[in-house]
PDB file of C-alpha atoms in Angstrom:
ATOM      1  CA  MET A 288     -19.453  -6.660  40.109  1.00 46.00           C
ATOM      2  CA  ILE A 289     -22.636  -7.505  38.144  1.00 46.00           C
ATOM      3  CA  PRO A 290     -22.784 -11.203  37.211  1.00 52.00           C
ATOM      4  CA  ILE A 291     -22.316 -11.854  33.494  1.00 56.00           C
ATOM      5  CA  SER A 292     -25.761 -13.428  33.164  1.00 66.00           C
ATOM      6  CA  LEU A 293     -27.408 -10.384  34.746  1.00 63.00           C
ATOM      7  CA  PHE A 294     -25.374  -8.050  32.547  1.00 60.00           C
ATOM      8  CA  ASP A 295     -26.478  -9.950  29.434  1.00 66.00           C
ATOM      9  CA  GLN A 296     -30.063  -9.865  30.597  1.00 64.00           C
ATOM     10  CA  LEU A 297     -29.887  -6.119  31.165  1.00 62.00           C
ATOM     11  CA  ASN A 298     -28.577  -5.521  27.645  1.00 66.00           C
ATOM     12  CA  TYR A 299     -31.004  -8.025  26.145  1.00 64.00           C
ATOM     13  CA  PHE A 300     -33.987  -6.002  27.371  1.00 63.00           C
ATOM     14  CA  SER A 301     -32.610  -2.462  27.273  1.00 71.00           C
ATOM     15  CA  LEU A 302     -30.922  -2.319  23.852  1.00 70.00           C
ATOM     16  CA  PRO A 303     -34.127  -3.018  21.825  1.00 73.00           C
ATOM     17  CA  ILE A 304     -35.775  -0.130  23.663  1.00 70.00           C
ATOM     18  CA  GLU A 305     -32.804   2.161  22.981  1.00 72.00           C
ATOM     19  CA  GLN A 306     -32.871   1.197  19.299  1.00 71.00           C
ATOM     20  CA  GLN A 307     -36.317   2.761  18.867  1.00 73.00           C
ATOM     21  CA  LEU A 308     -34.730   6.214  19.179  1.00 75.00           C
ATOM     22  CA  PRO A 309     -31.083   5.384  18.485  1.00 81.00           C
ATOM     23  CA  ARG A 310     -28.077   7.543  19.199  1.00 86.00           C
ATOM     24  CA  LEU A 311     -24.397   6.978  18.514  1.00 92.00           C
ATOM     25  CA  GLU A 312     -24.136   5.526  22.005  1.00 89.00           C
ATOM     26  CA  THR A 313     -26.803   2.963  21.096  1.00 86.00           C
ATOM     27  CA  LEU A 314     -24.795   1.694  18.155  1.00 89.00           C
ATOM     28  CA  GLU A 315     -21.562   1.666  20.150  1.00 88.00           C
ATOM     29  CA  ALA A 316     -23.160  -0.335  22.968  1.00 85.00           C
ATOM     30  CA  SER A 317     -24.779  -2.752  20.522  1.00 85.00           C
ATOM     31  CA  LEU A 318     -21.495  -3.427  18.741  1.00 88.00           C
ATOM     32  CA  ILE A 319     -19.745  -4.061  22.042  1.00 84.00           C
ATOM     33  CA  TYR A 320     -22.572  -6.377  23.099  1.00 81.00           C
ATOM     34  CA  LEU A 321     -22.077  -8.429  19.927  1.00 82.00           C
ATOM     35  CA  GLN A 322     -18.525  -9.229  21.091  1.00 77.00           C
ATOM     36  CA  ARG A 323     -19.759 -11.248  24.071  1.00 73.00           C
ATOM     37  CA  HIS A 324     -18.983 -14.943  24.298  1.00 69.00           C
ATOM     38  CA  THR A 325     -21.420 -17.380  22.754  1.00 67.00           C
ATOM     39  CA  PRO A 326     -23.433 -19.239  25.419  1.00 64.00           C
ATOM     40  CA  THR A 327     -22.759 -22.559  23.656  1.00 61.00           C
ATOM     41  CA  SER A 328     -19.116 -23.615  23.503  1.00 55.00           C
ATOM     42  CA  ARG A 329     -19.624 -25.632  20.300  1.00 54.00           C
ATOM     43  CA  SER A 330     -21.356 -22.778  18.462  1.00 56.00           C
ATOM     44  CA  PRO A 331     -19.076 -20.498  16.382  1.00 55.00           C
ATOM     45  CA  THR A 332     -21.468 -17.542  16.491  1.00 63.00           C
ATOM     46  CA  LEU A 333     -24.096 -15.928  18.665  1.00 67.00           C
ATOM     47  CA  PRO A 334     -27.743 -16.882  18.080  1.00 70.00           C
ATOM     48  CA  GLY A 335     -29.481 -14.396  15.802  1.00 78.00           C
ATOM     49  CA  LEU A 336     -26.204 -12.685  14.876  1.00 83.00           C
ATOM     50  CA  SER A 337     -27.172 -12.002  11.260  1.00 87.00           C
ATOM     51  CA  SER A 338     -30.514 -10.395  12.102  1.00 87.00           C
ATOM     52  CA  SER A 339     -28.922  -8.356  14.893  1.00 88.00           C
ATOM     53  CA  ILE A 340     -26.330  -6.942  12.512  1.00 92.00           C
ATOM     54  CA  GLY A 341     -29.035  -6.155   9.976  1.00 92.00           C
ATOM     55  CA  SER A 342     -30.794  -4.077  12.614  1.00 91.00           C
ATOM     56  CA  LEU A 343     -27.566  -2.209  13.401  1.00 93.00           C
ATOM     57  CA  VAL A 344     -27.023  -1.454   9.714  1.00 95.00           C
ATOM     58  CA  GLY A 345     -30.479   0.117   9.620  1.00 93.00           C
ATOM     59  CA  ILE A 346     -29.651   2.195  12.694  1.00 92.00           C
ATOM     60  CA  ALA A 347     -26.394   3.354  11.112  1.00 95.00           C
ATOM     61  CA  HIS A 348     -28.261   4.528   8.027  1.00 95.00           C
ATOM     62  CA  ASP A 349     -30.845   6.290  10.219  1.00 93.00           C
ATOM     63  CA  LEU A 350     -27.973   8.145  11.884  1.00 94.00           C
ATOM     64  CA  GLY A 351     -26.370   8.972   8.535  1.00 96.00           C
ATOM     65  CA  LEU A 352     -23.142   7.200   9.402  1.00 97.00           C
ATOM     66  CA  ASN A 353     -22.731   6.044   5.804  1.00 97.00           C
ATOM     67  CA  ASN A 354     -22.074   9.687   4.799  1.00 97.00           C
ATOM     68  CA  ASP A 355     -18.650  11.293   4.967  1.00 97.00           C
ATOM     69  CA  PRO A 356     -18.820  13.774   7.876  1.00 97.00           C
ATOM     70  CA  SER A 357     -15.496  15.451   7.055  1.00 94.00           C
ATOM     71  CA  ASN A 358     -17.091  18.634   5.700  1.00 93.00           C
ATOM     72  CA  TRP A 359     -19.930  18.832   8.203  1.00 95.00           C
ATOM     73  CA  SER A 360     -20.115  21.455  10.954  1.00 95.00           C
ATOM     74  CA  LEU A 361     -18.851  19.041  13.567  1.00 95.00           C
ATOM     75  CA  SER A 362     -15.930  19.125  15.929  1.00 95.00           C
ATOM     76  CA  PRO A 363     -12.971  16.915  15.003  1.00 94.00           C
ATOM     77  CA  THR A 364     -13.872  14.701  17.973  1.00 92.00           C
ATOM     78  CA  ASP A 365     -17.399  14.078  16.702  1.00 95.00           C
ATOM     79  CA  THR A 366     -16.219  13.607  13.113  1.00 96.00           C
ATOM     80  CA  ASN A 367     -13.615  11.049  14.132  1.00 95.00           C
ATOM     81  CA  ARG A 368     -16.118   9.253  16.318  1.00 94.00           C
ATOM     82  CA  ARG A 369     -18.600   8.846  13.456  1.00 96.00           C
ATOM     83  CA  ILE A 370     -15.888   7.505  11.155  1.00 96.00           C
ATOM     84  CA  ARG A 371     -14.723   5.002  13.778  1.00 95.00           C
ATOM     85  CA  ILE A 372     -18.244   3.739  14.512  1.00 95.00           C
ATOM     86  CA  TRP A 373     -19.021   3.312  10.819  1.00 97.00           C
ATOM     87  CA  TRP A 374     -15.918   1.235  10.192  1.00 96.00           C
ATOM     88  CA  ALA A 375     -16.443  -0.791  13.366  1.00 94.00           C
ATOM     89  CA  LEU A 376     -19.865  -1.762  12.011  1.00 95.00           C
ATOM     90  CA  TYR A 377     -18.424  -2.344   8.536  1.00 96.00           C
ATOM     91  CA  ILE A 378     -15.786  -4.745   9.855  1.00 94.00           C
ATOM     92  CA  GLN A 379     -18.319  -6.628  11.957  1.00 92.00           C
ATOM     93  CA  GLU A 380     -20.841  -6.859   9.113  1.00 95.00           C
ATOM     94  CA  LYS A 381     -18.493  -8.013   6.356  1.00 95.00           C
ATOM     95  CA  TRP A 382     -16.822 -10.745   8.409  1.00 92.00           C
ATOM     96  CA  SER A 383     -20.208 -11.892   9.683  1.00 91.00           C
ATOM     97  CA  ALA A 384     -21.449 -12.178   6.095  1.00 92.00           C
ATOM     98  CA  LEU A 385     -18.422 -14.294   5.213  1.00 91.00           C
ATOM     99  CA  GLY A 386     -18.481 -16.479   8.296  1.00 87.00           C
ATOM    100  CA  LEU A 387     -22.239 -17.095   8.211  1.00 87.00           C
ATOM    101  CA  GLY A 388     -22.470 -17.478   4.447  1.00 88.00           C
ATOM    102  CA  ARG A 389     -25.119 -14.717   4.358  1.00 90.00           C
ATOM    103  CA  PRO A 390     -25.581 -11.818   1.912  1.00 93.00           C
ATOM    104  CA  SER A 391     -23.944  -8.588   3.028  1.00 95.00           C
ATOM    105  CA  TYR A 392     -26.289  -5.857   4.220  1.00 96.00           C
ATOM    106  CA  LEU A 393     -23.855  -3.098   3.214  1.00 96.00           C
ATOM    107  CA  ASN A 394     -23.463  -1.903  -0.358  1.00 94.00           C
ATOM    108  CA  ASP A 395     -20.290   0.106  -0.887  1.00 95.00           C
ATOM    109  CA  GLU A 396     -22.084   2.243  -3.461  1.00 95.00           C
ATOM    110  CA  HIS A 397     -24.148   3.771  -0.674  1.00 96.00           C
ATOM    111  CA  SER A 398     -21.247   4.918   1.485  1.00 96.00           C
ATOM    112  CA  ASN A 399     -18.502   7.490   1.001  1.00 96.00           C
ATOM    113  CA  VAL A 400     -16.921   7.373   4.457  1.00 97.00           C
ATOM    114  CA  PRO A 401     -13.115   7.525   4.090  1.00 97.00           C
ATOM    115  CA  LEU A 402     -11.023   4.684   5.420  1.00 97.00           C
ATOM    116  CA  PRO A 403      -9.807   5.425   8.951  1.00 96.00           C
ATOM    117  CA  THR A 404      -6.363   6.858   9.554  1.00 95.00           C
ATOM    118  CA  ILE A 405      -4.303   7.309  12.676  1.00 94.00           C
ATOM    119  CA  SER A 406      -5.584  10.908  12.897  1.00 93.00           C
ATOM    120  CA  ASN A 407      -9.082   9.558  13.668  1.00 93.00           C
ATOM    121  CA  PHE A 408      -7.872   8.187  17.006  1.00 90.00           C
ATOM    122  CA  SER A 409      -6.931   9.886  20.236  1.00 84.00           C
ATOM    123  CA  HIS A 410      -3.337   9.537  21.361  1.00 80.00           C
ATOM    124  CA  LEU A 411      -4.253  10.218  24.974  1.00 73.00           C
ATOM    125  CA  GLY A 412      -6.036   8.019  27.491  1.00 69.00           C
ATOM    126  CA  LEU A 413      -7.386   8.626  30.984  1.00 68.00           C
ATOM    127  CA  ALA A 414      -5.771  11.561  32.792  1.00 70.00           C
ATOM    128  CA  ASN A 415      -4.227  12.498  29.413  1.00 72.00           C
ATOM    129  CA  ASN A 416      -1.695   9.701  29.646  1.00 77.00           C
ATOM    130  CA  PRO A 417      -0.088   8.734  26.311  1.00 76.00           C
ATOM    131  CA  MET A 418      -1.620   5.638  24.704  1.00 75.00           C
ATOM    132  CA  THR A 419      -0.018   3.034  22.498  1.00 80.00           C
ATOM    133  CA  LEU A 420      -1.121   3.333  18.883  1.00 83.00           C
ATOM    134  CA  THR A 421      -1.095  -0.428  18.248  1.00 84.00           C
ATOM    135  CA  PRO A 422      -4.859  -0.942  18.791  1.00 85.00           C
ATOM    136  CA  ALA A 423      -5.593   1.926  16.392  1.00 89.00           C
ATOM    137  CA  LEU A 424      -3.258   0.425  13.785  1.00 91.00           C
ATOM    138  CA  GLN A 425      -4.998  -2.950  14.192  1.00 90.00           C
ATOM    139  CA  PHE A 426      -8.376  -1.307  13.602  1.00 91.00           C
ATOM    140  CA  ILE A 427      -7.079   0.538  10.531  1.00 94.00           C
ATOM    141  CA  ALA A 428      -5.607  -2.678   9.145  1.00 94.00           C
ATOM    142  CA  MET A 429      -8.886  -4.561   9.651  1.00 93.00           C
ATOM    143  CA  ALA A 430     -10.812  -1.751   7.933  1.00 95.00           C
ATOM    144  CA  HIS A 431      -8.555  -1.939   4.872  1.00 97.00           C
ATOM    145  CA  LEU A 432      -8.727  -5.743   4.800  1.00 97.00           C
ATOM    146  CA  SER A 433     -12.512  -5.674   5.200  1.00 96.00           C
ATOM    147  CA  SER A 434     -12.739  -3.345   2.208  1.00 97.00           C
ATOM    148  CA  ILE A 435     -10.909  -5.969   0.132  1.00 97.00           C
ATOM    149  CA  LEU A 436     -13.157  -8.669   1.583  1.00 97.00           C
ATOM    150  CA  SER A 437     -16.220  -6.700   0.496  1.00 97.00           C
ATOM    151  CA  ASP A 438     -15.002  -6.698  -3.107  1.00 97.00           C
ATOM    152  CA  VAL A 439     -14.220 -10.428  -2.939  1.00 97.00           C
ATOM    153  CA  LEU A 440     -17.717 -11.169  -1.656  1.00 96.00           C
ATOM    154  CA  SER A 441     -19.397  -9.075  -4.360  1.00 96.00           C
ATOM    155  CA  THR A 442     -17.165 -10.556  -7.078  1.00 96.00           C
ATOM    156  CA  PHE A 443     -17.374 -14.240  -6.140  1.00 95.00           C
ATOM    157  CA  TYR A 444     -19.888 -14.897  -3.363  1.00 94.00           C
ATOM    158  CA  THR A 445     -23.267 -13.567  -4.470  1.00 93.00           C
ATOM    159  CA  LEU A 446     -25.770 -15.716  -6.333  1.00 92.00           C
ATOM    160  CA  LYS A 447     -25.512 -13.695  -9.531  1.00 94.00           C
ATOM    161  CA  ALA A 448     -21.749 -13.277  -9.209  1.00 93.00           C
ATOM    162  CA  MET A 449     -21.290 -17.053  -9.167  1.00 91.00           C
ATOM    163  CA  GLU A 450     -23.300 -17.282 -12.390  1.00 91.00           C
ATOM    164  CA  ARG A 451     -21.233 -14.523 -14.040  1.00 93.00           C
ATOM    165  CA  ILE A 452     -17.882 -15.944 -12.922  1.00 92.00           C
ATOM    166  CA  ASN A 453     -18.674 -19.335 -14.433  1.00 89.00           C
ATOM    167  CA  LEU A 454     -19.190 -17.671 -17.833  1.00 91.00           C
ATOM    168  CA  LEU A 455     -15.858 -15.835 -17.840  1.00 92.00           C
ATOM    169  CA  PRO A 456     -12.856 -17.069 -19.826  1.00 93.00           C
ATOM    170  CA  ILE A 457     -10.250 -18.694 -17.594  1.00 93.00           C
ATOM    171  CA  GLU A 458      -7.686 -16.055 -18.565  1.00 93.00           C
ATOM    172  CA  MET A 459      -9.979 -13.267 -17.335  1.00 95.00           C
ATOM    173  CA  LEU A 460     -10.621 -15.188 -14.137  1.00 94.00           C
ATOM    174  CA  PHE A 461      -6.896 -15.440 -13.482  1.00 95.00           C
ATOM    175  CA  SER A 462      -6.576 -11.707 -14.203  1.00 95.00           C
ATOM    176  CA  ILE A 463      -9.188 -10.954 -11.525  1.00 96.00           C
ATOM    177  CA  LEU A 464      -7.328 -13.254  -9.126  1.00 95.00           C
ATOM    178  CA  ASP A 465      -4.036 -11.474  -9.849  1.00 96.00           C
ATOM    179  CA  GLY A 466      -5.654  -8.114  -9.077  1.00 97.00           C
ATOM    180  CA  PHE A 467      -6.922  -9.279  -5.684  1.00 97.00           C
ATOM    181  CA  GLN A 468      -3.629 -10.970  -4.815  1.00 96.00           C
ATOM    182  CA  GLU A 469      -1.785  -7.744  -5.630  1.00 97.00           C
ATOM    183  CA  ARG A 470      -4.102  -5.864  -3.263  1.00 97.00           C
ATOM    184  CA  LEU A 471      -3.417  -8.436  -0.551  1.00 97.00           C
ATOM    185  CA  ARG A 472       0.339  -8.147  -1.072  1.00 97.00           C
ATOM    186  CA  ASN A 473       0.091  -4.368  -0.756  1.00 97.00           C
ATOM    187  CA  PHE A 474      -1.977  -4.798   2.402  1.00 97.00           C
ATOM    188  CA  ARG A 475       0.618  -7.159   3.861  1.00 95.00           C
ATOM    189  CA  ASP A 476       3.464  -4.743   3.144  1.00 95.00           C
ATOM    190  CA  GLU A 477       1.658  -1.558   4.214  1.00 95.00           C
ATOM    191  CA  HIS A 478      -0.291  -2.799   7.235  1.00 94.00           C
ATOM    192  CA  LEU A 479       0.393  -6.368   8.344  1.00 92.00           C
ATOM    193  CA  CYS A 480       4.211  -6.402   8.401  1.00 90.00           C
ATOM    194  CA  PRO A 481       4.584  -3.071  10.265  1.00 88.00           C
ATOM    195  CA  LEU A 482       1.852  -4.100  12.698  1.00 85.00           C
ATOM    196  CA  CYS A 483       3.419  -7.459  13.549  1.00 81.00           C
ATOM    197  CA  SER A 484       6.898  -5.973  13.895  1.00 77.00           C
ATOM    198  CA  GLY A 485       5.739  -3.500  16.525  1.00 65.00           C
ATOM    199  CA  SER A 486       6.105  -3.930  20.267  1.00 57.00           C
ATOM    200  CA  THR A 487       3.189  -4.888  22.537  1.00 57.00           C
ATOM    201  CA  ASN A 488       5.039  -3.766  25.685  1.00 59.00           C
ATOM    202  CA  GLY A 489       4.500  -7.166  27.289  1.00 59.00           C
ATOM    203  CA  GLY A 490       0.692  -6.920  27.229  1.00 67.00           C
ATOM    204  CA  LEU A 491      -1.942  -8.750  25.232  1.00 71.00           C
ATOM    205  CA  ASP A 492      -1.170  -8.934  21.529  1.00 75.00           C
ATOM    206  CA  GLY A 493      -4.246  -8.490  19.342  1.00 75.00           C
ATOM    207  CA  THR A 494      -2.322  -8.615  16.072  1.00 82.00           C
ATOM    208  CA  GLY A 495      -3.017 -12.331  15.754  1.00 83.00           C
ATOM    209  CA  SER A 496      -6.602 -11.605  14.718  1.00 86.00           C
ATOM    210  CA  VAL A 497      -5.368  -9.512  11.791  1.00 90.00           C
ATOM    211  CA  VAL A 498      -2.892 -12.206  10.741  1.00 90.00           C
ATOM    212  CA  LEU A 499      -5.531 -14.931  10.731  1.00 88.00           C
ATOM    213  CA  ALA A 500      -7.960 -12.628   8.916  1.00 91.00           C
ATOM    214  CA  PHE A 501      -5.311 -12.124   6.215  1.00 94.00           C
ATOM    215  CA  TYR A 502      -4.823 -15.885   5.774  1.00 93.00           C
ATOM    216  CA  THR A 503      -8.592 -16.333   5.728  1.00 92.00           C
ATOM    217  CA  MET A 504      -8.814 -13.821   2.878  1.00 94.00           C
ATOM    218  CA  GLU A 505      -6.182 -15.699   0.888  1.00 95.00           C
ATOM    219  CA  ILE A 506      -8.002 -19.009   1.309  1.00 93.00           C
ATOM    220  CA  VAL A 507     -11.458 -17.623   0.532  1.00 93.00           C
ATOM    221  CA  LEU A 508     -10.103 -15.979  -2.625  1.00 95.00           C
ATOM    222  CA  LEU A 509      -8.330 -19.119  -3.860  1.00 94.00           C
ATOM    223  CA  ARG A 510     -11.335 -21.263  -3.088  1.00 92.00           C
ATOM    224  CA  ALA A 511     -13.598 -19.001  -5.160  1.00 93.00           C
ATOM    225  CA  VAL A 512     -11.335 -19.292  -8.189  1.00 93.00           C
ATOM    226  CA  LEU A 513     -10.511 -22.989  -7.780  1.00 92.00           C
ATOM    227  CA  ARG A 514     -14.143 -24.018  -8.034  1.00 90.00           C
ATOM    228  CA  CYS A 515     -14.342 -22.342 -11.471  1.00 91.00           C
ATOM    229  CA  VAL A 516     -11.129 -23.811 -12.951  1.00 92.00           C
ATOM    230  CA  PRO A 517     -11.251 -27.287 -14.545  1.00 91.00           C
ATOM    231  CA  MET A 518      -8.945 -29.788 -12.878  1.00 91.00           C
ATOM    232  CA  ASN A 519      -7.214 -30.483 -16.186  1.00 92.00           C
ATOM    233  CA  HIS A 520      -6.324 -26.805 -16.681  1.00 92.00           C
ATOM    234  CA  PRO A 521      -2.552 -26.101 -16.568  1.00 91.00           C
ATOM    235  CA  GLY A 522      -3.006 -23.491 -13.835  1.00 90.00           C
ATOM    236  CA  TYR A 523      -5.098 -25.665 -11.523  1.00 91.00           C
ATOM    237  CA  ALA A 524      -2.199 -27.495  -9.856  1.00 93.00           C
ATOM    238  CA  GLY A 525      -0.402 -24.233  -9.145  1.00 92.00           C
ATOM    239  CA  MET A 526      -3.455 -22.756  -7.478  1.00 91.00           C
ATOM    240  CA  ARG A 527      -3.916 -25.811  -5.288  1.00 92.00           C
ATOM    241  CA  ALA A 528      -0.267 -25.509  -4.311  1.00 94.00           C
ATOM    242  CA  GLN A 529      -0.873 -21.885  -3.292  1.00 93.00           C
ATOM    243  CA  ALA A 530      -3.899 -22.917  -1.245  1.00 91.00           C
ATOM    244  CA  LYS A 531      -1.912 -25.674   0.454  1.00 92.00           C
ATOM    245  CA  THR A 532       0.908 -23.264   1.290  1.00 94.00           C
ATOM    246  CA  THR A 533      -1.550 -20.802   2.820  1.00 92.00           C
ATOM    247  CA  LEU A 534      -3.195 -23.521   4.881  1.00 90.00           C
ATOM    248  CA  LEU A 535       0.199 -24.705   6.132  1.00 93.00           C
ATOM    249  CA  ASN A 536       0.955 -21.098   7.100  1.00 92.00           C
ATOM    250  CA  VAL A 537      -2.244 -21.087   9.153  1.00 89.00           C
ATOM    251  CA  VAL A 538      -1.278 -24.340  10.874  1.00 89.00           C
ATOM    252  CA  GLU A 539       2.199 -23.021  11.671  1.00 91.00           C
ATOM    253  CA  PHE A 540       0.738 -19.745  12.908  1.00 87.00           C
ATOM    254  CA  LEU A 541      -1.630 -21.534  15.286  1.00 84.00           C
ATOM    255  CA  GLU A 542       1.063 -23.934  16.503  1.00 86.00           C
ATOM    256  CA  LYS A 543       3.371 -21.071  17.421  1.00 84.00           C
ATOM    257  CA  MET A 544       0.710 -18.770  18.849  1.00 80.00           C
ATOM    258  CA  SER A 545       1.713 -17.215  22.147  1.00 78.00           C
ATOM    259  CA  VAL A 546      -0.556 -16.971  25.168  1.00 75.00           C
ATOM    260  CA  SER A 547      -0.614 -13.174  24.837  1.00 71.00           C
ATOM    261  CA  ARG A 548      -1.994 -13.502  21.300  1.00 71.00           C
ATOM    262  CA  LEU A 549      -4.467 -16.241  22.136  1.00 68.00           C
ATOM    263  CA  ARG A 550      -6.014 -14.290  25.018  1.00 62.00           C
ATOM    264  CA  ALA A 551      -6.376 -11.183  22.824  1.00 60.00           C
ATOM    265  CA  PHE A 552      -8.037 -13.003  19.941  1.00 62.00           C
ATOM    266  CA  TRP A 553     -11.059 -11.319  18.380  1.00 58.00           C
ATOM    267  CA  TRP A 554     -13.667 -13.588  16.819  1.00 52.00           C
ATOM    268  CA  SER A 555     -11.260 -16.519  16.528  1.00 43.00           C
ATOM    269  CA  ARG A 556     -14.061 -19.062  16.248  1.00 45.00           C
ATOM    270  CA  MET A 557     -15.530 -17.266  13.262  1.00 46.00           C
ATOM    271  CA  PHE A 558     -12.207 -17.318  11.413  1.00 46.00           C
ATOM    272  CA  LEU A 559     -11.643 -20.968  12.258  1.00 43.00           C
ATOM    273  CA  SER A 560     -15.146 -21.886  11.095  1.00 43.00           C
ATOM    274  CA  VAL A 561     -14.364 -20.283   7.740  1.00 42.00           C
ATOM    275  CA  LEU A 562     -11.133 -22.270   7.495  1.00 43.00           C
ATOM    276  CA  SER A 563     -12.840 -25.536   8.439  1.00 45.00           C
ATOM    277  CA  PRO A 564     -13.174 -28.034   5.549  1.00 40.00           C
ATOM    278  CA  SER A 565     -16.828 -28.523   6.469  1.00 40.00           C
ATOM    279  CA  HIS A 566     -17.667 -24.847   5.910  1.00 42.00           C
ATOM    280  CA  SER A 567     -19.160 -23.646   2.635  1.00 39.00           C
ATOM    281  CA  HIS A 568     -16.371 -21.102   2.165  1.00 40.00           C
ATOM    282  CA  ALA A 569     -13.488 -23.449   2.974  1.00 36.00           C
ATOM    283  CA  VAL A 570     -10.797 -24.674   0.641  1.00 33.00           C
ATOM    284  CA  ILE A 571     -10.855 -28.435   0.225  1.00 31.00           C
ATOM    285  CA  LEU A 572      -7.269 -29.563  -0.295  1.00 34.00           C
TER     286      LEU A 572
END
């Protein structure tokens, strides 16, 4: 087996060369490489993560992945692969933008790729053995949640958006909040609840990442609205109560987390850094 340090070194030197004439395999390998552990235990992210993702976004546009391939002269396998890669990058980019407090590189106006469905995934593994659909359902759920996150970021977390939000009447602000909360409730009912009620067949359970991402969305949304509502407003106390309830749900979730969920966690440090009171996107209770 190649030592981890040697493996990292190999990718560190080879991927920039591959990115000069990128292929789908280049983007796939680069996204996988971004999932490696940070070399510093106290650091929530990899060094240079934001610039690396910006480079991958440029590669994706060079490859035309932001275009819907459904009507192209491609095989279903190639079409599904392009859709999966695009949404893998989308998920990575949007949560990186949130966790790092950086502007998003992706503008939804420049993409018409449909959200992934179960038909975009193979049901067969090696030697044509049947595969569990749980990982595919987790990916689909994260894609839908990331789409909501993108709208939250563009509504509340850009420099100009923060200026616009502060000028809105409080009633309109609450109306925007209600719309996002309704979308999150629909997401919970359509994706999160069925996902968490499924069986993991005794293996690693990656659904915990989706659950924590959902709570993170709730907190980031409430925080954005709370900072615009005067403390003496009648609705302020109720919103703080909602934020407190969500945070207590996070604490309970982490306290009861099983080993199978903990070992399958994706990007747990990023989520926890967003939830930290010291982070710019955190809710201060």
